[in-house]
């Protein structure tokens, strides 16, 4: 009896230790996922410019240009292959096979090349039977696919939502997270379920970013509407997980430079992933000037990791703002109307006491305003353009 009792205690203890170590593994795993998402991811993705017309030469040339143009040194590290990279059938071991015609050297060789440039390589799959362009999906193949991606040396997975089985994304997406964690390789996990099931409320436990919107287009209305949708979920973003209003269209040619400047400024302020979506091998000066603004990038990558949001609005004239480290505040005066207008940002709307005196840095002009400001900041802004500042308290 006494003996049995001691055995019972031992078993209970063992059970307890098992549960505790299991929980520890999961939380270690989660921190692995979140460590790669301390700040919003930056890089490039093939979809917005190339669609399905991708191949290994484009990916290598892109990596070369990100490195030689200096963009990679500013933080643009991920080179992400989107849909249309695979053969229609898996191999005899159930593994995904890169398209023989588009990626004849294979993805592993491409990852080695991209890594040799100091960059990281990302890929795309789908939490359904097929991807949106009818490649094989990863539903039911999560572990073999995660293992394949890890064996190729990949660093990022965008996971789409087409042709799924009708089950809830909050049940389907964790399976790939767990599979990625089991590989032991830190792979950024980017959820792309288009915001349908309000991922901001459940995805922070699952991935490093989650799409909050449908697909962006290279059009002003698309930028404006995606910004507003993403803004609703500002409270859920934090270091480790970010709202994703979709990739950048800067440089794709259907908006003006003022519109692209607004797009980039608002994405940076919202702590959105900054994934370039144009052909970086033939960027013009204006596109490069926008994408390489290190003062705007610094707002996006600020360690505090608080998403800036819309704080006031008069018709189409808006002020967006958010706190930064060292008691600073980033602010964007955004003119969404069709004519030049004066916009006023008031301290109290931005969570600052009206008596605070600040130094004002204009991030697009790269210079401080001559005078300190107190209580408010007023500027004239061109149609569809914005002005972006960082306010640093001096008193
Ligand atoms: C969509 C996704 C796009 C792109 C496309 C590829 O679902 O939102 O960003 O990945 O699929 O087919």
Short mmCIF file of C-alpha atoms and ligand atoms in Angstrom, two decimals:
data_model
loop_
_atom_site.label_atom_id
_atom_site.label_comp_id
_atom_site.label_asym_id
_atom_site.label_seq_id
_atom_site.Cartn_x
_atom_site.Cartn_y
_atom_site.Cartn_z
CA UNK A 1 0.00 0.00 0.00
CA UNK A 2 2.76 2.36 1.13
CA UNK A 3 4.85 1.33 -1.89
CA UNK A 4 1.92 1.86 -4.30
CA UNK A 5 1.27 5.24 -2.80
CA UNK A 6 4.89 6.35 -3.38
CA UNK A 7 4.67 5.15 -6.96
CA UNK A 8 1.53 7.20 -7.38
CA UNK A 9 3.32 10.30 -6.10
CA UNK A 10 6.26 9.61 -8.45
CA UNK A 11 3.95 9.25 -11.43
CA UNK A 12 2.17 12.46 -10.55
CA UNK A 13 5.52 14.25 -10.27
CA UNK A 14 6.67 12.86 -13.61
CA UNK A 15 3.41 13.92 -15.19
CA UNK A 16 3.79 17.39 -13.72
CA UNK A 17 7.38 17.69 -15.02
CA UNK A 18 6.25 16.51 -18.47
CA UNK A 19 3.53 19.16 -18.63
CA UNK A 20 5.89 21.89 -17.40
CA UNK A 21 8.65 20.99 -19.91
CA UNK A 22 6.12 20.74 -22.74
CA UNK A 23 4.79 24.18 -21.91
CA UNK A 24 8.36 25.48 -21.77
CA UNK A 25 9.12 24.04 -25.23
CA UNK A 26 6.06 25.73 -26.65
CA UNK A 27 6.91 29.06 -25.09
CA UNK A 28 10.55 28.71 -26.25
CA UNK A 29 9.18 27.96 -29.69
CA UNK A 30 6.87 30.95 -29.59
CA UNK A 31 9.74 33.19 -28.63
CA UNK A 32 11.67 31.80 -31.62
CA UNK A 33 8.81 32.96 -33.86
CA UNK A 34 8.53 36.32 -32.17
CA UNK A 35 12.27 37.03 -32.12
CA UNK A 36 12.26 37.26 -35.90
CA UNK A 37 9.41 39.76 -35.65
CA UNK A 38 10.82 42.22 -33.08
CA UNK A 39 10.31 44.96 -35.69
CA UNK A 40 8.15 44.83 -38.86
CA UNK A 41 9.78 42.73 -41.60
CA UNK A 42 11.43 44.59 -44.50
CA UNK A 43 12.31 43.30 -47.92
CA UNK A 44 10.81 42.59 -51.32
CA UNK A 45 8.12 40.28 -52.72
CA UNK A 46 7.58 39.19 -56.32
CA UNK A 47 3.77 39.36 -56.53
CA UNK A 48 2.81 43.03 -57.02
CA UNK A 49 5.10 43.53 -60.01
CA UNK A 50 5.71 40.11 -61.56
CA UNK A 51 2.61 38.06 -60.63
CA UNK A 52 3.22 34.52 -61.93
CA UNK A 53 6.05 35.54 -64.27
CA UNK A 54 8.88 34.78 -61.88
CA UNK A 55 12.10 32.82 -62.16
CA UNK A 56 15.43 32.39 -60.44
CA UNK A 57 17.13 35.07 -62.55
CA UNK A 58 14.65 37.71 -61.35
CA UNK A 59 15.18 36.65 -57.74
CA UNK A 60 18.99 36.72 -58.08
CA UNK A 61 18.97 40.09 -59.89
CA UNK A 62 16.69 41.49 -57.21
CA UNK A 63 19.05 40.32 -54.48
CA UNK A 64 22.00 41.85 -56.37
CA UNK A 65 20.21 45.21 -56.67
CA UNK A 66 19.00 45.26 -53.06
CA UNK A 67 22.62 44.78 -52.01
CA UNK A 68 24.31 47.12 -54.52
CA UNK A 69 21.76 49.96 -54.19
CA UNK A 70 22.26 50.09 -50.42
CA UNK A 71 18.62 49.13 -49.71
CA UNK A 72 19.59 45.91 -47.93
CA UNK A 73 21.84 47.94 -45.60
CA UNK A 74 18.80 50.06 -44.72
CA UNK A 75 16.93 46.95 -43.58
CA UNK A 76 15.35 45.42 -46.69
CA UNK A 77 16.55 41.87 -46.01
CA UNK A 78 13.85 39.45 -47.14
CA UNK A 79 13.67 38.46 -50.80
CA UNK A 80 10.31 36.71 -51.03
CA UNK A 81 9.08 34.45 -53.80
CA UNK A 82 5.26 34.55 -54.02
CA UNK A 83 2.84 32.20 -55.80
CA UNK A 84 3.70 30.18 -58.97
CA UNK A 85 7.11 28.76 -58.02
CA UNK A 86 6.20 25.02 -57.88
CA UNK A 87 5.51 22.10 -60.18
CA UNK A 88 1.83 21.02 -60.18
CA UNK A 89 2.67 17.67 -58.55
CA UNK A 90 4.58 16.62 -55.45
CA UNK A 91 7.44 14.10 -55.77
CA UNK A 92 7.16 10.40 -54.80
CA UNK A 93 8.01 11.35 -51.18
CA UNK A 94 5.21 13.87 -51.05
CA UNK A 95 7.54 16.87 -51.24
CA UNK A 96 6.93 20.08 -53.16
CA UNK A 97 9.06 20.44 -56.30
CA UNK A 98 10.27 23.80 -57.66
CA UNK A 99 9.23 24.48 -61.26
CA UNK A 100 11.90 22.96 -63.50
CA UNK A 101 11.60 25.71 -66.06
CA UNK A 102 11.48 28.70 -63.68
CA UNK A 103 13.85 27.51 -60.95
CA UNK A 104 16.12 24.97 -62.71
CA UNK A 105 18.87 25.30 -60.04
CA UNK A 106 16.40 24.61 -57.24
CA UNK A 107 15.47 26.71 -54.24
CA UNK A 108 18.35 25.57 -52.02
CA UNK A 109 20.93 26.94 -54.48
CA UNK A 110 18.95 30.19 -54.68
CA UNK A 111 18.86 30.45 -50.87
CA UNK A 112 22.64 29.95 -50.78
CA UNK A 113 23.07 32.72 -53.35
CA UNK A 114 20.73 35.13 -51.55
CA UNK A 115 22.42 34.37 -48.20
CA UNK A 116 25.83 35.06 -49.75
CA UNK A 117 24.57 38.62 -50.39
CA UNK A 118 23.69 39.05 -46.71
CA UNK A 119 19.98 38.68 -47.48
CA UNK A 120 17.25 36.18 -46.56
CA UNK A 121 15.00 34.12 -48.81
CA UNK A 122 11.25 33.71 -48.36
CA UNK A 123 8.65 31.52 -50.01
CA UNK A 124 4.87 31.18 -50.30
CA UNK A 125 2.36 28.41 -49.68
CA UNK A 126 -1.29 28.04 -48.79
CA UNK A 127 -3.42 26.68 -45.93
CA UNK A 128 -5.66 24.96 -48.48
CA UNK A 129 -5.57 22.22 -51.11
CA UNK A 130 -4.18 24.61 -53.74
CA UNK A 131 -2.58 28.04 -53.77
CA UNK A 132 -4.58 30.86 -55.36
CA UNK A 133 -2.87 30.11 -58.69
CA UNK A 134 -3.58 26.36 -58.39
CA UNK A 135 -0.18 25.12 -57.23
CA UNK A 136 -0.26 22.35 -54.60
CA UNK A 137 -1.27 23.73 -51.18
CA UNK A 138 0.10 22.69 -47.78
CA UNK A 139 -3.16 21.68 -46.05
CA UNK A 140 -2.52 18.17 -44.66
CA UNK A 141 1.16 18.40 -45.69
CA UNK A 142 2.24 20.93 -43.08
CA UNK A 143 5.18 19.04 -41.59
CA UNK A 144 6.68 17.73 -44.82
CA UNK A 145 6.47 21.22 -46.32
CA UNK A 146 7.92 22.96 -43.27
CA UNK A 147 10.77 20.41 -43.26
CA UNK A 148 11.35 21.01 -46.97
CA UNK A 149 11.43 24.79 -46.49
CA UNK A 150 13.86 24.46 -43.57
CA UNK A 151 16.09 22.04 -45.53
CA UNK A 152 16.28 24.61 -48.35
CA UNK A 153 17.42 27.24 -45.83
CA UNK A 154 14.36 29.48 -46.11
CA UNK A 155 13.75 32.34 -43.70
CA UNK A 156 10.16 33.48 -44.34
CA UNK A 157 6.86 31.84 -45.23
CA UNK A 158 3.81 33.71 -46.54
CA UNK A 159 0.82 31.44 -45.99
CA UNK A 160 -2.28 32.12 -48.11
CA UNK A 161 -5.90 31.01 -47.69
CA UNK A 162 -7.25 29.87 -51.11
CA UNK A 163 -9.03 26.53 -51.73
CA UNK A 164 -9.26 25.71 -48.04
CA UNK A 165 -11.56 23.11 -46.48
CA UNK A 166 -13.96 25.63 -44.98
CA UNK A 167 -12.58 25.24 -41.46
CA UNK A 168 -11.68 28.35 -39.46
CA UNK A 169 -8.30 29.95 -40.19
CA UNK A 170 -7.68 30.12 -36.44
CA UNK A 171 -7.68 26.29 -36.47
CA UNK A 172 -5.75 25.84 -39.74
CA UNK A 173 -2.93 28.37 -39.35
CA UNK A 174 -1.47 27.04 -36.05
CA UNK A 175 -0.69 23.71 -37.75
CA UNK A 176 1.91 25.30 -39.98
CA UNK A 177 3.23 27.37 -37.06
CA UNK A 178 3.81 24.18 -35.06
CA UNK A 179 5.38 22.47 -38.07
CA UNK A 180 7.75 25.42 -38.58
CA UNK A 181 8.63 25.42 -34.88
CA UNK A 182 9.44 21.71 -35.01
CA UNK A 183 12.06 22.36 -37.70
CA UNK A 184 13.99 24.48 -35.17
CA UNK A 185 14.78 27.04 -37.90
CA UNK A 186 13.70 30.63 -37.22
CA UNK A 187 11.30 31.24 -40.11
CA UNK A 188 9.17 34.39 -40.17
CA UNK A 189 5.54 33.25 -40.43
CA UNK A 190 3.32 35.68 -42.38
CA UNK A 191 -0.42 34.91 -42.31
CA UNK A 192 -2.40 35.91 -45.38
CA UNK A 193 -6.10 35.22 -44.75
CA UNK A 194 -7.03 38.71 -46.02
CA UNK A 195 -8.53 39.84 -42.71
CA UNK A 196 -11.66 37.71 -43.18
CA UNK A 197 -11.77 36.28 -39.66
CA UNK A 198 -10.37 39.40 -37.91
CA UNK A 199 -6.91 37.84 -37.44
CA UNK A 200 -5.65 40.71 -35.28
CA UNK A 201 -7.67 39.17 -32.44
CA UNK A 202 -6.11 35.67 -32.65
CA UNK A 203 -3.04 35.73 -34.92
CA UNK A 204 -0.60 37.40 -32.46
CA UNK A 205 -0.18 33.95 -30.89
CA UNK A 206 0.47 32.38 -34.28
CA UNK A 207 2.51 34.52 -36.64
CA UNK A 208 4.80 37.50 -37.00
CA UNK A 209 2.28 39.35 -39.20
CA UNK A 210 -1.27 38.94 -40.46
CA UNK A 211 -2.96 40.53 -43.44
CA UNK A 212 -5.85 42.78 -42.40
CA UNK A 213 -7.12 43.48 -45.93
CA UNK A 214 -7.79 42.09 -49.39
CA UNK A 215 -5.18 42.55 -52.11
CA UNK A 216 -3.73 46.01 -52.66
CA UNK A 217 -3.72 47.55 -56.15
CA UNK A 218 -1.50 50.24 -57.61
CA UNK A 219 -4.26 52.84 -57.16
CA UNK A 220 -4.85 55.71 -54.78
CA UNK A 221 -8.26 54.46 -53.57
CA UNK A 222 -6.76 51.09 -52.77
CA UNK A 223 -4.04 52.66 -50.60
CA UNK A 224 -6.54 54.86 -48.77
CA UNK A 225 -9.00 52.05 -48.06
CA UNK A 226 -6.29 49.60 -46.92
CA UNK A 227 -4.88 52.23 -44.55
CA UNK A 228 -8.33 52.76 -42.99
CA UNK A 229 -9.03 49.04 -42.62
CA UNK A 230 -5.65 48.38 -41.05
CA UNK A 231 -6.09 51.34 -38.70
CA UNK A 232 -9.00 49.60 -36.94
CA UNK A 233 -6.65 47.03 -35.44
CA UNK A 234 -3.86 49.34 -34.25
CA UNK A 235 -4.15 48.19 -30.64
CA UNK A 236 -3.18 44.60 -31.53
CA UNK A 237 0.22 45.32 -33.11
CA UNK A 238 3.33 45.03 -30.94
CA UNK A 239 6.92 43.75 -31.14
CA UNK A 240 6.53 40.11 -32.20
CA UNK A 241 3.40 40.57 -34.36
CA UNK A 242 2.22 43.21 -36.84
CA UNK A 243 -0.90 44.17 -38.79
CA UNK A 244 -0.24 43.81 -42.53
CA UNK A 245 -2.20 46.07 -44.92
CA UNK A 246 -0.42 44.33 -47.87
CA UNK A 247 2.79 44.98 -49.74
CA UNK A 248 4.07 48.24 -51.19
CA UNK A 249 3.11 49.44 -54.66
CA UNK A 250 5.71 52.26 -54.65
CA UNK A 251 7.44 52.29 -58.06
CA UNK A 252 4.86 50.31 -60.03
CA UNK A 253 3.90 53.35 -62.09
CA UNK A 254 0.18 54.02 -61.66
CA UNK A 255 0.33 56.57 -58.86
CA UNK A 256 2.06 59.95 -58.58
CA UNK A 257 5.20 60.40 -56.49
CA UNK A 258 3.15 62.35 -53.93
CA UNK A 259 0.75 59.41 -53.65
CA UNK A 260 3.60 56.91 -53.30
CA UNK A 261 5.15 59.16 -50.64
CA UNK A 262 1.86 59.09 -48.68
CA UNK A 263 1.59 55.31 -49.10
CA UNK A 264 5.12 54.78 -47.77
CA UNK A 265 4.79 57.28 -44.90
CA UNK A 266 1.50 55.84 -43.64
CA UNK A 267 2.73 52.23 -43.95
CA UNK A 268 5.87 53.15 -41.99
CA UNK A 269 3.85 54.93 -39.29
CA UNK A 270 1.41 51.98 -39.01
CA UNK A 271 4.37 49.64 -38.36
CA UNK A 272 3.36 47.69 -41.46
CA UNK A 273 5.76 45.22 -43.07
CA UNK A 274 7.77 47.21 -45.65
CA UNK A 275 7.90 44.77 -48.55
CA UNK A 276 8.87 46.47 -51.79
CA UNK A 277 6.64 45.34 -54.66
CA UNK A 278 8.30 46.89 -57.72
CA UNK A 279 11.10 45.94 -60.11
CA UNK A 280 14.11 47.13 -58.10
CA UNK A 281 16.45 46.50 -61.03
CA UNK A 282 14.94 49.45 -62.93
CA UNK A 283 13.84 51.84 -60.17
CA UNK A 284 13.82 55.53 -61.07
CA UNK A 285 15.29 58.19 -58.78
CA UNK A 286 11.93 59.16 -57.28
CA UNK A 287 11.12 55.58 -56.30
CA UNK A 288 14.55 55.10 -54.77
CA UNK A 289 14.26 58.40 -52.88
CA UNK A 290 11.03 57.20 -51.26
CA UNK A 291 12.09 53.66 -50.42
CA UNK A 292 15.48 54.75 -49.08
CA UNK A 293 14.29 57.45 -46.68
CA UNK A 294 16.08 56.21 -43.58
CA UNK A 295 14.33 58.66 -41.27
CA UNK A 296 10.94 57.25 -42.29
CA UNK A 297 12.28 53.69 -42.05
CA UNK A 298 13.50 54.48 -38.52
CA UNK A 299 9.92 55.35 -37.51
CA UNK A 300 8.77 51.96 -38.83
CA UNK A 301 11.57 50.10 -37.05
CA UNK A 302 11.38 52.04 -33.76
CA UNK A 303 11.90 49.68 -30.83
CA UNK A 304 8.77 50.80 -29.00
CA UNK A 305 6.72 49.06 -31.71
CA UNK A 306 3.46 50.98 -31.24
CA UNK A 307 1.32 51.33 -34.36
CA UNK A 308 0.59 54.95 -35.27
CA UNK A 309 -3.09 55.70 -35.97
CA UNK A 310 -5.51 58.27 -37.26
CA UNK A 311 -5.94 60.80 -34.46
CA UNK A 312 -8.04 63.50 -36.12
CA UNK A 313 -9.83 64.32 -39.34
CA UNK A 314 -11.71 67.17 -41.03
CA UNK A 315 -13.23 65.72 -44.19
CA UNK A 316 -10.29 64.45 -46.23
CA UNK A 317 -7.66 66.21 -44.13
CA UNK A 318 -6.19 63.85 -41.59
CA UNK A 319 -3.58 63.64 -38.86
CA UNK A 320 -2.02 60.27 -38.05
CA UNK A 321 0.41 59.89 -35.15
CA UNK A 322 2.07 57.47 -32.78
CA UNK A 323 4.60 57.42 -29.96
CA UNK A 324 8.27 56.55 -30.47
CA UNK A 325 11.11 55.73 -28.06
CA UNK A 326 12.57 58.58 -25.94
CA UNK A 327 9.20 60.34 -25.56
CA UNK A 328 9.20 61.34 -29.23
CA UNK A 329 6.11 61.37 -31.44
CA UNK A 330 5.84 60.62 -35.16
CA UNK A 331 3.14 62.54 -37.01
CA UNK A 332 1.83 62.53 -40.58
CA UNK A 333 -0.32 65.36 -41.95
CA UNK A 334 -2.17 63.63 -44.78
CA UNK A 335 -4.16 65.51 -47.41
CA UNK A 336 -6.51 63.00 -49.03
CA UNK A 337 -8.43 65.72 -50.87
CA UNK A 338 -7.94 66.92 -54.45
CA UNK A 339 -6.68 70.42 -53.60
CA UNK A 340 -3.91 71.95 -51.52
CA UNK A 341 -4.96 72.45 -47.90
CA UNK A 342 -3.74 73.53 -44.48
CA UNK A 343 -3.70 70.83 -41.82
CA UNK A 344 -3.26 71.34 -38.07
CA UNK A 345 -1.94 68.69 -35.69
CA UNK A 346 -2.88 69.41 -32.09
CA UNK A 347 -0.77 68.03 -29.24
CA UNK A 348 -3.75 66.90 -27.17
CA UNK A 349 -4.99 64.69 -30.03
CA UNK A 350 -1.61 62.97 -30.05
CA UNK A 351 -1.48 62.26 -26.32
CA UNK A 352 0.85 65.19 -25.57
CA UNK A 353 0.25 67.98 -23.05
CA UNK A 354 -0.35 71.30 -24.91
CA UNK A 355 2.44 72.99 -22.92
CA UNK A 356 5.15 70.63 -24.20
CA UNK A 357 7.71 72.37 -26.39
CA UNK A 358 9.21 70.27 -29.18
CA UNK A 359 11.89 70.33 -31.81
CA UNK A 360 10.26 69.45 -35.16
CA UNK A 361 12.12 67.32 -37.69
CA UNK A 362 10.73 67.18 -41.25
CA UNK A 363 11.47 63.62 -42.42
CA UNK A 364 11.04 64.26 -46.15
CA UNK A 365 13.08 67.47 -46.16
CA UNK A 366 15.65 65.97 -43.77
CA UNK A 367 15.85 69.13 -41.68
CA UNK A 368 14.63 70.64 -38.42
CA UNK A 369 12.12 73.49 -38.54
CA UNK A 370 13.69 76.78 -37.50
CA UNK A 371 11.49 77.28 -34.43
CA UNK A 372 10.41 75.09 -31.52
CA UNK A 373 6.67 74.38 -31.47
CA UNK A 374 4.16 74.26 -28.63
CA UNK A 375 0.56 73.04 -28.67
CA UNK A 376 0.18 72.49 -32.41
CA UNK A 377 1.86 72.24 -35.79
CA UNK A 378 0.33 73.69 -38.97
CA UNK A 379 1.39 72.96 -42.55
CA UNK A 380 0.17 73.41 -46.07
CA UNK A 381 0.01 70.05 -47.86
CA UNK A 382 -0.36 69.31 -51.58
CA UNK A 383 -3.28 67.12 -52.80
CA UNK A 384 -2.78 63.39 -52.10
CA UNK A 385 0.55 64.23 -50.43
CA UNK A 386 1.65 64.19 -46.81
CA UNK A 387 4.19 65.79 -44.52
CA UNK A 388 5.87 63.64 -41.93
CA UNK A 389 7.62 64.83 -38.78
CA UNK A 390 9.19 63.58 -35.59
CA UNK A 391 8.55 65.76 -32.52
CA UNK A 392 11.19 65.66 -29.78
CA UNK A 393 10.36 67.36 -26.44
CA UNK A 394 12.92 69.99 -25.47
CA UNK A 395 11.36 71.10 -22.19
C1 LIG B 1 -3.54 36.30 -52.83
C2 LIG B 1 -2.64 37.12 -51.90
C3 LIG B 1 -1.68 37.92 -52.78
C4 LIG B 1 -0.86 36.96 -53.62
C5 LIG B 1 -1.79 36.06 -54.44
C6 LIG B 1 -1.02 34.99 -55.17
O1 LIG B 1 -4.42 35.57 -52.07
O2 LIG B 1 -3.42 37.97 -51.12
O3 LIG B 1 -0.84 38.74 -51.97
O4 LIG B 1 -0.05 36.19 -52.79
O5 LIG B 1 -2.75 35.43 -53.61
O6 LIG B 1 -1.84 34.12 -55.86
#
